Short mmCIF file of C-alpha atoms and ligand atoms in Angstrom, two decimals:
data_model
loop_
_atom_site.label_atom_id
_atom_site.label_comp_id
_atom_site.label_asym_id
_atom_site.label_seq_id
_atom_site.Cartn_x
_atom_site.Cartn_y
_atom_site.Cartn_z
CA MET A 64 40.08 -79.22 209.63
CA PRO A 65 42.28 -79.44 212.76
CA GLU A 66 43.69 -82.74 214.02
CA ALA A 67 40.91 -85.16 215.02
CA ASP A 68 40.53 -85.82 218.73
CA THR A 69 40.01 -89.49 219.59
CA ALA A 70 37.67 -88.74 222.52
CA PRO A 71 33.95 -88.78 221.61
CA ALA A 72 32.37 -85.33 221.20
CA PRO A 73 30.71 -84.35 224.51
CA PHE A 74 27.53 -83.16 222.76
CA ARG A 75 25.89 -84.03 219.44
CA ARG A 76 23.36 -81.27 218.95
CA LEU A 77 24.19 -77.67 219.95
CA ALA A 78 21.66 -74.83 220.12
CA VAL A 79 23.10 -71.31 220.25
CA VAL A 80 20.69 -68.61 221.42
CA GLY A 81 21.79 -65.12 220.27
CA LEU A 82 24.00 -65.08 217.18
CA GLY A 83 26.06 -62.00 217.96
CA LEU A 84 29.84 -61.78 218.29
CA ILE A 85 30.11 -64.57 220.86
CA GLY A 86 27.26 -66.81 219.65
CA SER A 87 28.39 -66.70 216.03
CA SER A 88 32.00 -67.34 217.08
CA ILE A 89 30.87 -70.42 219.04
CA ALA A 90 28.91 -71.66 216.00
CA ARG A 91 31.90 -71.09 213.72
CA ALA A 92 34.34 -72.71 216.17
CA ALA A 93 32.05 -75.69 216.86
CA ARG A 94 31.93 -76.40 213.14
CA HIS A 95 35.61 -75.66 212.51
CA TYR A 96 36.79 -77.99 215.27
CA GLY A 97 34.05 -80.60 214.70
CA ALA A 98 32.86 -80.17 218.29
CA VAL A 99 29.25 -81.21 217.55
CA GLU A 100 27.27 -82.89 214.78
CA THR A 101 24.46 -80.35 214.40
CA ILE A 102 24.30 -76.62 215.11
CA VAL A 103 20.97 -74.84 215.60
CA ALA A 104 21.00 -71.03 215.52
CA ILE A 105 18.23 -69.24 217.40
CA ASP A 106 17.75 -65.46 217.45
CA ARG A 107 14.79 -63.12 217.79
CA ASP A 108 16.10 -60.79 215.09
CA ALA A 109 15.17 -61.65 211.47
CA THR A 110 18.10 -59.62 210.09
CA VAL A 111 20.53 -61.59 212.26
CA LEU A 112 19.00 -64.88 211.11
CA ASP A 113 19.30 -63.82 207.45
CA ARG A 114 23.01 -63.13 207.99
CA VAL A 115 23.46 -66.48 209.77
CA ARG A 116 21.89 -68.24 206.77
CA ALA A 117 23.96 -66.23 204.28
CA LEU A 118 27.18 -66.97 206.19
CA GLY A 119 26.24 -70.65 206.52
CA LEU A 120 26.94 -70.65 210.26
CA ALA A 121 24.40 -73.30 211.29
CA ASP A 122 22.57 -76.40 210.07
CA GLU A 123 19.22 -75.09 211.27
CA VAL A 124 18.17 -71.47 211.75
CA THR A 125 15.02 -70.36 213.60
CA ASP A 126 13.38 -67.60 215.60
CA ASP A 127 11.32 -70.21 217.47
CA LEU A 128 13.11 -70.66 220.78
CA ALA A 129 10.97 -73.57 222.00
CA ALA A 130 11.39 -75.58 218.78
CA GLY A 131 15.07 -74.67 218.43
CA VAL A 132 16.12 -75.94 221.86
CA ALA A 133 13.77 -78.96 221.91
CA GLN A 134 16.21 -81.66 220.79
CA ALA A 135 19.48 -79.97 221.83
CA ASP A 136 22.02 -81.73 224.05
CA LEU A 137 23.72 -78.42 224.82
CA VAL A 138 22.04 -75.00 224.79
CA ILE A 139 24.32 -71.96 225.12
CA LEU A 140 22.72 -68.61 225.93
CA CYS A 141 24.70 -65.89 224.15
CA VAL A 142 22.40 -62.96 224.86
CA PRO A 143 23.12 -59.86 226.98
CA VAL A 144 23.31 -60.64 230.72
CA GLY A 145 20.04 -58.80 231.40
CA ALA A 146 18.17 -61.00 228.90
CA ALA A 147 19.38 -64.42 230.17
CA GLY A 148 16.54 -64.85 232.71
CA GLU A 149 13.73 -64.08 230.24
CA VAL A 150 15.23 -66.45 227.64
CA ALA A 151 15.56 -69.22 230.27
CA LYS A 152 11.94 -68.67 231.30
CA ALA A 153 10.74 -68.82 227.68
CA MET A 154 12.53 -72.11 226.98
CA ALA A 155 11.58 -73.76 230.29
CA GLY A 156 9.59 -76.92 229.69
CA HIS A 157 10.82 -77.27 226.09
CA LEU A 158 14.24 -78.82 226.84
CA LYS A 159 14.76 -82.54 226.56
CA PRO A 160 15.59 -84.46 229.76
CA GLY A 161 19.35 -84.62 230.33
CA ALA A 162 20.04 -81.48 228.30
CA VAL A 163 22.79 -79.18 229.52
CA VAL A 164 22.28 -75.41 229.54
CA SER A 165 25.23 -73.02 229.64
CA ASP A 166 25.82 -69.34 228.94
CA VAL A 167 28.64 -66.92 228.15
CA GLY A 168 27.63 -63.95 230.29
CA SER A 169 30.29 -61.58 231.56
CA VAL A 170 28.69 -61.62 235.05
CA LYS A 171 28.03 -64.90 236.83
CA VAL A 172 26.21 -64.43 240.18
CA ALA A 173 23.30 -62.49 238.63
CA VAL A 174 22.99 -64.80 235.61
CA ALA A 175 22.93 -67.94 237.77
CA ALA A 176 20.22 -66.38 239.95
CA ALA A 177 18.19 -65.37 236.87
CA VAL A 178 18.48 -68.64 234.91
CA ALA A 179 18.61 -71.54 237.41
CA PRO A 180 15.08 -71.14 238.89
CA HIS A 181 13.51 -71.63 235.43
CA LEU A 182 15.19 -74.96 234.65
CA ASP A 183 13.37 -78.21 235.39
CA PRO A 184 14.98 -80.95 237.48
CA GLY A 185 17.07 -83.15 235.19
CA ILE A 186 18.41 -80.16 233.24
CA ASP A 187 21.97 -79.26 234.20
CA PHE A 188 23.06 -75.63 234.22
CA VAL A 189 26.81 -74.95 233.88
CA PRO A 190 27.50 -71.18 233.76
CA ALA A 191 30.52 -70.17 231.68
CA HIS A 192 32.34 -67.03 230.59
CA PRO A 193 34.85 -67.07 227.73
CA VAL A 194 37.32 -64.27 228.46
CA ALA A 195 37.65 -63.36 224.81
CA GLY A 196 35.98 -60.74 222.69
CA THR A 197 36.30 -57.63 220.60
CA GLU A 198 34.53 -54.26 220.50
CA TYR A 199 32.38 -55.46 217.55
CA SER A 200 28.88 -56.96 217.68
CA GLY A 201 26.63 -59.10 215.51
CA PRO A 202 27.04 -62.28 213.45
CA ASP A 203 29.53 -60.77 210.99
CA ALA A 204 31.92 -59.88 213.82
CA GLY A 205 32.54 -63.46 214.96
CA PHE A 206 35.41 -65.71 213.97
CA SER A 207 36.26 -69.33 214.66
CA THR A 208 39.60 -68.71 216.43
CA LEU A 209 38.23 -66.17 218.92
CA PHE A 210 38.65 -68.62 221.80
CA SER A 211 41.99 -70.14 220.77
CA GLY A 212 44.38 -70.04 223.70
CA ARG A 213 41.92 -67.88 225.67
CA TRP A 214 40.52 -68.61 229.11
CA CYS A 215 36.97 -69.85 229.56
CA ILE A 216 35.89 -69.64 233.20
CA LEU A 217 33.27 -72.13 234.43
CA THR A 218 31.39 -71.27 237.63
CA PRO A 219 29.61 -74.53 238.52
CA LEU A 220 26.66 -74.28 240.90
CA PRO A 221 26.94 -76.17 244.22
CA GLU A 222 24.17 -78.54 243.10
CA GLY A 223 25.68 -78.95 239.61
CA GLU A 224 26.48 -82.42 238.26
CA PRO A 225 30.28 -82.86 237.93
CA GLU A 226 29.68 -84.89 234.75
CA ALA A 227 27.86 -81.98 233.08
CA VAL A 228 30.68 -79.63 234.11
CA ALA A 229 33.24 -82.03 232.62
CA ARG A 230 31.30 -82.18 229.33
CA VAL A 231 31.05 -78.39 229.07
CA GLN A 232 34.77 -78.17 229.86
CA ALA A 233 35.48 -80.70 227.10
CA PHE A 234 33.37 -78.66 224.65
CA TRP A 235 35.33 -75.46 225.35
CA GLU A 236 38.65 -77.26 225.15
CA THR A 237 37.63 -78.74 221.80
CA ILE A 238 37.07 -75.23 220.42
CA GLY A 239 40.48 -74.08 221.63
CA ALA A 240 39.90 -72.53 225.05
CA ILE A 241 41.74 -73.16 228.31
CA VAL A 242 39.27 -73.84 231.11
CA GLU A 243 39.40 -72.87 234.77
CA CYS A 244 36.67 -73.28 237.42
CA MET A 245 35.91 -70.84 240.23
CA THR A 246 32.91 -69.66 242.25
CA PRO A 247 30.58 -67.13 240.63
CA GLU A 248 31.36 -64.62 243.41
CA HIS A 249 35.10 -64.86 242.82
CA HIS A 250 34.61 -64.59 239.06
CA ASP A 251 32.62 -61.36 239.45
CA LEU A 252 35.26 -59.80 241.72
CA VAL A 253 38.17 -60.74 239.43
CA LEU A 254 36.40 -59.59 236.27
CA ALA A 255 35.31 -56.35 237.96
CA ILE A 256 38.95 -55.23 238.12
CA THR A 257 40.31 -56.90 234.96
CA SER A 258 37.44 -56.06 232.63
CA HIS A 259 34.48 -54.12 234.00
CA VAL A 260 36.26 -51.18 235.69
CA PRO A 261 38.66 -50.75 232.71
CA HIS A 262 35.63 -50.48 230.43
CA LEU A 263 34.03 -47.93 232.78
CA ILE A 264 37.23 -45.88 232.79
CA ALA A 265 37.35 -45.99 228.99
CA TYR A 266 33.71 -44.93 228.67
CA ASN A 267 34.39 -42.13 231.16
CA ILE A 268 37.61 -40.77 229.66
CA VAL A 269 36.21 -40.76 226.11
CA GLY A 270 33.03 -39.11 227.41
CA THR A 271 35.06 -36.47 229.27
CA ALA A 272 37.13 -35.67 226.17
CA ALA A 273 33.98 -35.42 224.06
CA ASP A 274 32.43 -32.98 226.57
CA LEU A 275 35.45 -30.65 226.88
CA GLU A 276 34.36 -27.21 225.83
CA GLU A 277 37.87 -25.88 225.11
CA VAL A 278 38.66 -28.77 222.74
CA THR A 279 36.53 -29.39 219.69
CA GLN A 280 35.28 -32.85 218.75
CA SER A 281 37.37 -32.74 215.56
CA GLU A 282 40.54 -32.02 217.61
CA VAL A 283 39.83 -35.02 219.82
CA ILE A 284 39.67 -37.18 216.70
CA LYS A 285 42.52 -35.44 214.84
CA PHE A 286 45.09 -35.40 217.65
CA SER A 287 44.11 -38.65 219.36
CA ALA A 288 47.34 -40.09 220.73
CA GLY A 289 47.95 -43.81 221.19
CA GLY A 290 46.68 -43.89 224.78
CA PHE A 291 43.41 -42.18 223.93
CA ARG A 292 42.92 -44.29 220.81
CA ASP A 293 43.17 -47.45 222.91
CA PHE A 294 40.48 -46.11 225.23
CA THR A 295 38.22 -45.29 222.26
CA ARG A 296 38.51 -48.89 221.05
CA ILE A 297 37.25 -50.19 224.41
CA ALA A 298 34.63 -47.43 224.62
CA ALA A 299 33.20 -48.56 221.28
CA SER A 300 32.01 -51.83 222.90
CA ASP A 301 28.33 -52.77 222.72
CA PRO A 302 26.20 -50.35 224.81
CA THR A 303 23.51 -52.92 225.69
CA MET A 304 25.97 -55.58 226.78
CA TRP A 305 27.93 -53.17 228.99
CA ARG A 306 24.87 -51.49 230.49
CA ASP A 307 23.77 -54.96 231.62
CA VAL A 308 27.24 -55.85 232.97
CA PHE A 309 27.35 -52.80 235.27
CA LEU A 310 23.79 -53.27 236.47
CA ALA A 311 24.36 -56.99 237.11
CA ASN A 312 27.79 -56.70 238.80
CA LYS A 313 27.02 -53.58 240.81
CA ASP A 314 28.54 -54.61 244.16
CA ALA A 315 31.88 -55.89 242.85
CA VAL A 316 32.27 -52.94 240.47
CA LEU A 317 31.53 -50.42 243.23
CA GLU A 318 34.00 -52.18 245.55
CA MET A 319 36.76 -52.04 242.92
CA LEU A 320 35.88 -48.44 241.98
CA GLY A 321 36.32 -47.45 245.63
CA ARG A 322 39.84 -48.84 245.62
CA PHE A 323 40.54 -47.27 242.23
CA ASN A 324 39.46 -43.85 243.47
CA GLU A 325 41.74 -44.11 246.53
CA ASP A 326 44.71 -45.00 244.34
CA LEU A 327 43.84 -42.20 241.91
CA SER A 328 43.81 -39.73 244.80
CA ALA A 329 47.28 -40.94 245.83
CA LEU A 330 48.51 -40.35 242.26
CA GLN A 331 46.92 -36.91 242.24
CA ARG A 332 48.80 -36.11 245.47
CA ALA A 333 52.08 -37.38 244.03
CA ILE A 334 51.70 -35.12 240.99
CA ARG A 335 50.67 -32.12 243.12
CA TRP A 336 53.69 -32.51 245.47
CA GLY A 337 56.15 -33.40 242.73
CA ASP A 338 56.75 -36.88 244.15
CA GLY A 339 58.54 -38.32 241.10
CA ASP A 340 59.76 -41.36 243.04
CA ALA A 341 56.19 -42.46 243.80
CA LEU A 342 55.19 -42.03 240.15
CA HIS A 343 58.26 -43.87 238.90
CA ALA A 344 57.79 -46.74 241.37
CA LEU A 345 54.17 -47.27 240.28
CA PHE A 346 54.93 -47.04 236.56
CA THR A 347 57.71 -49.62 237.01
CA ARG A 348 55.34 -52.05 238.76
CA THR A 349 52.64 -51.64 236.10
CA ARG A 350 55.13 -52.22 233.29
CA ALA A 351 55.94 -55.58 234.90
CA ILE A 352 52.23 -56.53 234.86
CA ARG A 353 52.09 -55.84 231.10
CA ARG A 354 55.20 -57.95 230.54
CA GLY A 355 53.66 -60.75 232.60
CA ILE A 356 50.53 -60.78 230.41
CA VAL A 357 52.70 -60.96 227.28
CA ALA A 358 54.86 -63.69 228.87
CA VAL A 359 51.85 -66.00 229.45
CA GLY A 360 50.72 -65.57 225.83
CA GLN A 361 47.53 -63.58 226.50
CA GLU A 362 48.84 -60.62 224.47
CA THR A 363 51.51 -59.93 221.90
CA ALA A 364 54.51 -57.67 222.49
CA GLU A 365 53.78 -55.78 219.27
CA PRO A 366 53.95 -52.01 219.66
CA ASP A 367 50.35 -51.59 218.45
CA PHE A 368 49.07 -53.34 221.59
CA GLY A 369 48.54 -56.45 219.52
CA ARG A 370 45.60 -54.95 217.63
CA GLY A 371 46.35 -57.25 214.69
CA ARG A 372 45.33 -60.18 216.91
CA THR A 373 41.81 -59.00 217.57
CA ARG A 374 40.50 -60.28 214.24
CA GLU A 375 42.50 -62.98 212.65
CA PRO A 376 41.47 -64.28 209.24
CA ASP A 377 38.77 -66.89 209.64
CA PRO A 378 40.23 -70.22 208.54
CA SER A 379 36.84 -71.99 208.55
P1 LIG B 505 25.96 -59.15 220.50
O1 LIG B 505 26.96 -59.25 219.42
O2 LIG B 505 25.24 -57.84 220.69
O3 LIG B 505 24.86 -60.31 220.30
C1 LIG B 505 23.79 -60.53 221.20
C2 LIG B 505 22.68 -61.25 220.44
O4 LIG B 505 21.65 -61.60 221.39
C3 LIG B 505 22.03 -60.37 219.38
O5 LIG B 505 21.77 -61.11 218.21
C4 LIG B 505 20.72 -59.95 220.07
O6 LIG B 505 19.67 -59.66 219.18
C5 LIG B 505 20.38 -61.18 220.86
N1 LIG B 505 19.46 -60.85 221.93
C6 LIG B 505 19.47 -59.78 222.74
N2 LIG B 505 18.46 -59.84 223.61
C7 LIG B 505 17.78 -60.97 223.33
C8 LIG B 505 16.63 -61.58 223.86
N3 LIG B 505 15.96 -61.04 224.88
N4 LIG B 505 16.21 -62.74 223.31
C9 LIG B 505 16.87 -63.29 222.28
N5 LIG B 505 17.98 -62.77 221.73
C10 LIG B 505 18.42 -61.62 222.25
O7 LIG B 505 26.58 -59.49 221.92
P2 LIG B 505 27.88 -60.37 222.30
O8 LIG B 505 29.06 -59.47 222.35
O9 LIG B 505 27.92 -61.59 221.48
O10 LIG B 505 27.54 -60.71 223.82
C11 LIG B 505 26.68 -61.78 224.16
C12 LIG B 505 27.01 -62.26 225.56
O11 LIG B 505 28.40 -62.60 225.61
C13 LIG B 505 26.76 -61.22 226.67
O12 LIG B 505 26.16 -61.84 227.77
C14 LIG B 505 28.17 -60.77 227.06
O13 LIG B 505 28.24 -60.42 228.41
C15 LIG B 505 29.00 -62.02 226.75
N6 LIG B 505 30.41 -61.79 226.39
C16 LIG B 505 30.74 -60.80 225.52
C17 LIG B 505 32.08 -60.59 225.19
C18 LIG B 505 32.48 -59.49 224.24
O14 LIG B 505 33.65 -59.08 224.20
N7 LIG B 505 31.58 -58.96 223.43
C19 LIG B 505 33.07 -61.41 225.74
C20 LIG B 505 32.69 -62.46 226.59
C21 LIG B 505 31.36 -62.63 226.92
P3 LIG B 505 19.22 -58.13 218.92
O15 LIG B 505 20.10 -57.67 217.82
O16 LIG B 505 17.79 -58.25 218.53
O17 LIG B 505 19.41 -57.36 220.19
#
């Protein structure tokens, strides 16, 4: 057990809805760091719930959303972005007064719009997005240190209670994350370029390679060089989650894709006209970005792109 914090835990009873990679990691981390007294796991999928029981991830396990959230002080929605609204609607009226609802969705404007209208007065909603994950899904994929040293972005609503925001911040800090607040609009723009467009590019490049008629599928697998392999790792990410991300963050993704296409055209021109200086100048700037990410501890400098970090042994 890590060093005990002297501050009282911000929440006693936690309900996690959706025990996939992120939900199961929150449950593991909450127990590992002693962030709450009781953990309730709620999922619609009986196979997921069986795994949660077998792995001992929660104190209570149920497929009954209304009963599961009823006594919770903090409810965290860990379902795909497109499902957050329907889950909020189904639990409306079953939450106890003063409960705080949060989420982990990778898109914030759409989730806030889908969830907030269903919550009764007296229930605080504090949207959140832990910027941490892997390409794996399901309860077996989670681990308690997933959020250690990683950012968790809170996007408080204008009408949100500062005290509820502070408690959610304290929860994330207890499980190892570093918290920053910003508006949902700014979050969606930043994540469009740092996460969503890179995933789209990965899905596209792997799809293009798979469709090439002159190259067989087995050659793509056999001769996959480091660069392509890194794209395949990203392109193996959960199809449902990423479908929802692109549908929910349409405007910001299209804005960033427009810029990306312009820059790609400039690169195409530089290659066509043999402009080595332009290529060299860009590649020098991008190398500095990579070094900056390593310097602030968000990545290792290991030559395998830090793959060893993506799933550390679970100490819990
Ligand atoms: P995941 O491993 O696929 O888990 C999602 C869980 O939610 C599954 O157990 C799924 O059950 C359940 N679920 C789906 N729709 C539901 C519904 N309508 N009602 C109840 N449960 C439902 O996904 P994840 O990677 O943990 O992602 C969960 C959330 O975290 C998403 O909003 C995503 O944007 C966000 N996030 C993901 C990452 C990442 O790297 N993966 C990082 C940060 C944030 P079924 O098996 O029945 O579908």
